[in-house]
Coordinates of C-alpha atoms in Angstrom, one line a residue:
X1 CA -17.8 27.5 -29.4
X2 CA -15.9 30.2 -31.2
X3 CA -12.9 31.4 -29.3
X4 CA -11.0 33.4 -31.9
X5 CA -9.8 36.7 -30.5
X6 CA -10.3 35.7 -26.9
X7 CA -8.1 37.0 -24.1
X8 CA -6.7 34.3 -21.9
X9 CA -4.9 33.9 -18.6
X10 CA -2.4 31.2 -19.1
X11 CA -1.2 28.9 -16.3
X12 CA 1.5 26.3 -16.7
X13 CA 2.7 23.4 -14.6
X14 CA 6.0 22.1 -16.0
X15 CA 8.4 19.3 -15.3
X16 CA 11.4 18.2 -17.3
X17 CA 9.3 15.7 -19.3
X18 CA 6.1 17.6 -20.0
X19 CA 4.3 20.9 -19.5
X20 CA 0.5 21.1 -18.8
X21 CA -1.1 24.4 -19.7
X22 CA -4.5 25.7 -18.8
X23 CA -5.9 28.8 -20.6
X24 CA -8.9 30.4 -19.0
X25 CA -11.0 33.3 -20.2
X26 CA -13.1 35.9 -18.3
X27 CA -16.3 34.3 -19.6
X28 CA -15.4 30.8 -18.2
X29 CA -13.9 29.1 -21.2
X30 CA -11.1 26.7 -20.6
X31 CA -8.5 25.2 -22.9
X32 CA -6.0 22.5 -21.9
X33 CA -2.7 22.0 -23.8
X34 CA 0.1 19.5 -23.2
X35 CA 3.6 20.2 -24.6
X36 CA 7.2 19.0 -24.2
X37 CA 8.6 19.8 -20.8
X38 CA 10.4 23.2 -20.3
X39 CA 13.3 23.4 -17.8
X40 CA 15.2 26.7 -18.2
X41 CA 18.1 25.4 -16.2
X42 CA 18.7 22.6 -18.7
X43 CA 17.4 24.1 -22.0
X44 CA 18.6 27.0 -24.1
X45 CA 16.6 29.9 -25.4
X46 CA 16.2 28.4 -28.9
X47 CA 14.7 25.1 -27.7
X48 CA 12.3 26.8 -25.2
X49 CA 11.3 29.3 -27.9
X50 CA 10.5 26.5 -30.3
X51 CA 8.3 24.7 -27.7
X52 CA 6.4 27.9 -26.9
X53 CA 5.8 28.8 -30.6
X54 CA 5.3 25.4 -32.2
X55 CA 3.6 23.5 -29.4
X56 CA 1.9 26.0 -27.1
X57 CA 0.9 28.9 -29.3
X58 CA 0.0 26.5 -32.2
X59 CA -2.6 24.8 -29.9
X60 CA -4.3 28.1 -29.1
X61 CA -7.1 29.5 -31.2
X62 CA -6.0 32.0 -33.9
X63 CA -6.0 35.6 -32.7
X64 CA -5.7 34.6 -29.0
X65 CA -4.1 37.2 -26.7
X66 CA -2.8 36.7 -23.2
X67 CA -3.6 39.0 -20.3
X68 CA -1.2 37.2 -17.9
X69 CA 1.1 34.1 -17.8
X70 CA 1.8 32.2 -14.6
X71 CA 4.5 29.6 -15.1
X72 CA 5.4 27.1 -12.4
X73 CA 8.2 24.8 -13.4
X74 CA 11.3 22.7 -12.7
X75 CA 14.6 24.6 -12.9
X76 CA 12.8 27.9 -12.4
X77 CA 15.1 29.8 -10.0
X78 CA 17.6 32.7 -10.2
X79 CA 18.8 33.7 -13.7
X80 CA 17.1 30.7 -15.3
X81 CA 13.7 32.0 -14.1
X82 CA 14.4 35.5 -15.2
X83 CA 15.4 34.2 -18.7
X84 CA 12.2 32.2 -19.0
X85 CA 10.2 35.2 -17.9
X86 CA 11.7 37.2 -20.8
X87 CA 11.0 34.4 -23.3
X88 CA 7.4 34.0 -22.2
X89 CA 6.9 37.8 -22.4
X90 CA 8.3 37.8 -25.9
X91 CA 6.6 34.7 -27.3
X92 CA 3.1 35.6 -25.9
X93 CA 3.4 39.4 -26.4
X94 CA 2.7 40.1 -22.7
X95 CA 4.2 42.8 -20.6
X96 CA 7.0 41.5 -18.3
X97 CA 5.0 42.7 -15.3
X98 CA 2.2 40.3 -16.2
X99 CA 4.5 37.2 -16.4
X100 CA 5.2 35.3 -13.2
X101 CA 7.7 32.5 -13.1
X102 CA 7.9 30.3 -10.0
X103 CA 9.3 26.9 -9.0
X104 CA 7.3 23.8 -9.5
X105 CA 7.5 23.2 -5.8
X106 CA 5.8 26.5 -5.0
X107 CA 3.1 25.6 -7.5
X108 CA 2.5 22.4 -5.6
X109 CA 2.2 24.3 -2.4
X110 CA -0.2 26.8 -3.9
X111 CA -2.3 24.0 -5.3
X112 CA -2.3 21.6 -2.4
X113 CA -1.9 23.7 0.7
X114 CA -3.2 27.2 -0.3
X115 CA -2.8 29.1 3.0
X116 CA -2.4 26.1 5.2
X117 CA 0.9 24.7 6.6
X118 CA 2.3 21.5 5.2
X119 CA 5.2 19.5 3.8
X120 CA 5.0 19.7 0.0
X121 CA 6.8 17.2 -2.3
X122 CA 7.2 16.5 -6.0
X123 CA 7.9 13.0 -7.3
X124 CA 8.0 13.1 -11.1
X125 CA 11.0 12.9 -13.5
X126 CA 12.8 14.8 -10.7
X127 CA 11.9 15.3 -7.0
X128 CA 11.8 18.0 -4.4
X129 CA 10.4 18.9 -1.0
X130 CA 9.8 21.9 1.2
X131 CA 8.3 23.0 4.5
X132 CA 5.5 25.5 3.7
X133 CA 4.1 27.9 6.3
X134 CA 1.0 28.9 4.3
X135 CA 2.6 31.7 2.3
X136 CA 6.2 30.7 1.6
X137 CA 8.8 28.0 2.2
X138 CA 10.6 28.2 5.5
X139 CA 12.9 25.3 4.8
X140 CA 13.9 23.2 1.8
X141 CA 16.2 20.2 1.3
X142 CA 18.0 20.9 -2.0
X143 CA 17.1 18.6 -4.8
X144 CA 20.6 18.6 -6.4
X145 CA 19.4 16.9 -9.6
X146 CA 19.3 13.2 -10.7
X147 CA 23.1 12.6 -10.3
X148 CA 23.5 14.0 -6.8
X149 CA 20.0 13.8 -5.4
X150 CA 16.4 13.6 -6.8
X151 CA 15.7 10.7 -4.4
X152 CA 12.5 8.8 -5.3
X153 CA 12.2 10.4 -8.8
X154 CA 11.6 8.7 -12.1
X155 CA 15.1 9.5 -13.2
X156 CA 16.7 7.9 -10.1
X157 CA 14.4 4.9 -10.1
X158 CA 15.3 4.4 -13.8
X159 CA 19.0 4.9 -13.1
X160 CA 19.0 2.4 -10.3
X161 CA 17.0 -0.1 -12.3
X162 CA 19.2 -0.1 -15.4
X163 CA 22.3 -0.3 -13.2
X164 CA 20.9 -3.5 -11.6
X165 CA 20.0 -4.8 -15.0
X166 CA 23.5 -4.6 -16.4
X167 CA 25.2 -5.7 -13.3
X168 CA 23.0 -8.8 -13.1
X169 CA 21.6 -8.1 -9.6
X170 CA 18.1 -9.3 -10.2
X171 CA 15.9 -12.2 -11.3
X172 CA 17.2 -13.4 -14.7
X173 CA 13.8 -14.0 -16.2
X174 CA 12.7 -10.4 -15.4
X175 CA 16.0 -9.1 -16.7
X176 CA 15.6 -10.8 -20.0
X177 CA 12.1 -9.6 -20.3
X178 CA 13.1 -6.0 -19.8
X179 CA 15.9 -6.2 -22.3
X180 CA 13.6 -7.9 -24.8
X181 CA 10.8 -5.3 -24.5
X182 CA 13.1 -2.3 -24.6
X183 CA 15.8 -3.6 -27.0
X184 CA 18.3 -1.8 -24.6
X185 CA 22.0 -2.5 -25.0
X186 CA 24.8 -1.4 -22.8
X187 CA 26.2 0.8 -25.6
X188 CA 22.8 2.4 -26.2
X189 CA 22.4 3.1 -22.5
X190 CA 25.8 4.7 -22.2
X191 CA 25.3 6.8 -25.3
X192 CA 22.0 8.2 -24.0
X193 CA 23.2 8.8 -20.5
X194 CA 26.7 10.3 -21.2
X195 CA 26.5 11.8 -24.6
X196 CA 22.9 12.8 -25.3
X197 CA 21.0 15.7 -23.7
X198 CA 18.2 15.2 -21.1
X199 CA 19.5 11.9 -19.7
X200 CA 17.0 12.4 -16.8
X201 CA 14.1 12.0 -19.2
X202 CA 15.6 9.0 -20.8
X203 CA 16.2 7.3 -17.5
X204 CA 12.7 8.1 -16.3
X205 CA 11.3 6.4 -19.5
X206 CA 11.9 3.0 -17.8
X207 CA 9.5 3.7 -15.0
X208 CA 6.4 2.3 -16.8
X209 CA 8.2 -1.1 -16.9
X210 CA 8.7 -0.8 -13.1
X211 CA 5.1 0.1 -12.6
X212 CA 3.9 -2.9 -14.7
X213 CA 6.1 -5.2 -12.6
X214 CA 5.9 -3.5 -9.2
X215 CA 4.5 -6.7 -7.6
X216 CA 7.8 -8.6 -8.5
X217 CA 9.9 -8.9 -5.3
X218 CA 13.0 -7.3 -7.0
X219 CA 11.1 -4.3 -8.3
X220 CA 9.1 -3.9 -5.1
X221 CA 12.3 -3.9 -3.1
X222 CA 14.0 -1.3 -5.4
X223 CA 11.0 1.0 -5.2
X224 CA 10.6 0.6 -1.4
X225 CA 14.3 1.4 -0.8
X226 CA 14.2 4.5 -3.0
X227 CA 11.0 5.9 -1.4
X228 CA 12.5 5.2 2.0
X229 CA 15.6 7.2 0.9
X230 CA 13.3 10.0 -0.2
X231 CA 11.5 10.3 3.2
X232 CA 14.7 9.8 5.2
X233 CA 16.7 12.5 3.3
X234 CA 14.1 14.9 2.0
X235 CA 11.2 14.9 4.5
X236 CA 12.2 13.7 7.9
X237 CA 14.9 16.5 8.3
X238 CA 12.1 19.0 8.7
X239 CA 11.2 17.5 12.0
X240 CA 7.4 18.0 11.6
X241 CA 5.7 14.6 11.9
X242 CA 2.6 16.5 12.9
X243 CA 2.1 17.8 9.4
X244 CA 0.6 16.0 6.4
X245 CA 3.0 15.3 3.5
X246 CA 1.4 16.3 0.1
X247 CA 2.6 15.1 -3.3
X248 CA 2.3 16.0 -6.9
X249 CA 3.8 14.2 -9.9
X250 CA 3.3 11.1 -12.0
X251 CA 5.6 8.9 -9.9
X252 CA 3.8 9.7 -6.7
X253 CA 0.4 9.2 -8.4
X254 CA 1.2 5.8 -10.0
X255 CA 3.0 4.5 -6.9
X256 CA 0.7 6.0 -4.4
X257 CA 0.4 2.8 -2.4
X258 CA 4.2 2.5 -2.2
X259 CA 4.5 6.1 -1.2
X260 CA 2.0 5.7 1.6
X261 CA 3.7 2.6 2.9
X262 CA 7.1 4.3 2.9
X263 CA 5.6 7.3 4.8
X264 CA 4.2 4.9 7.4
X265 CA 7.6 3.3 7.9
X266 CA 9.0 6.8 8.4
X267 CA 6.3 7.7 11.0
X268 CA 4.7 10.2 8.7
X269 CA 1.2 10.7 7.2
X270 CA 0.4 11.4 3.6
X271 CA -2.3 14.0 2.6
X272 CA -3.1 14.8 -1.0
X273 CA -1.5 13.0 -3.9
X274 CA -2.2 14.6 -7.3
X275 CA -0.8 13.6 -10.7
X276 CA -1.0 17.2 -11.8
X277 CA -1.8 20.3 -9.7
X278 CA -2.9 22.3 -12.7
X279 CA -6.6 22.7 -12.1
X280 CA -6.1 23.5 -8.4
X281 CA -3.3 25.9 -9.4
X282 CA -5.4 27.7 -11.9
X283 CA -8.1 28.2 -9.3
X284 CA -5.5 29.6 -6.9
X285 CA -4.2 32.0 -9.5
X286 CA -7.7 33.2 -10.5
X287 CA -8.4 34.0 -6.9
X288 CA -5.5 36.4 -6.7

């Protein structure tokens, strides 16, 4: 189907690792695009501009125009959100008034709760949670990032795992297998974590190994402890055990059983778990 010259509404769901985009046209066409993650709190204008031009715009049909852009993402708050709004307006040639930038957590709430009350959580590279009343958040436990917070996230699972690896606090056979498969050395680890940018992404890159070996007692114990910490520190403080707890994010999706087990231990019930809220989010935006 020829799409050249179409006008699209563009919706983005972004984390620190990847951004999922969905372009929809008035006549019902849809186009999905996946790019590098965009986090305006961690990335400068030049890097964000490159992703928008070389990955997002390059994937759209020639001559495409945008009627509106709705961006929901990690790090989208305060001045960082305002800066991203200006960049989106410039790169997609859209009036500032037609560009909306919101937090990834609000995107999860719009997608999973709509106008209903609930506790909304993100478990991906980072993590977050909020108590949603059907229109806005009435309480939020601050995330604080992967050094001070981000309980249950891919970055923190990876951080705790590699610390155990190099301190020798695990089954030696599994430790050797991990080091053999990844080729990881202590010098390489320290270089990436302390000297290279986006250490959170790097640490989260070890999560697939954890998923592949999640039945191993050492891995299962680490995952269980971290999800228990997430519910204890980021969900239970809302004091609403009557509400379902909803999740988006790859960690929640791939470790759904472990998330539900940790919720049960905390006396809470899990509602929706979605790897990506993008389709539901686009439907919400198009109803506005």
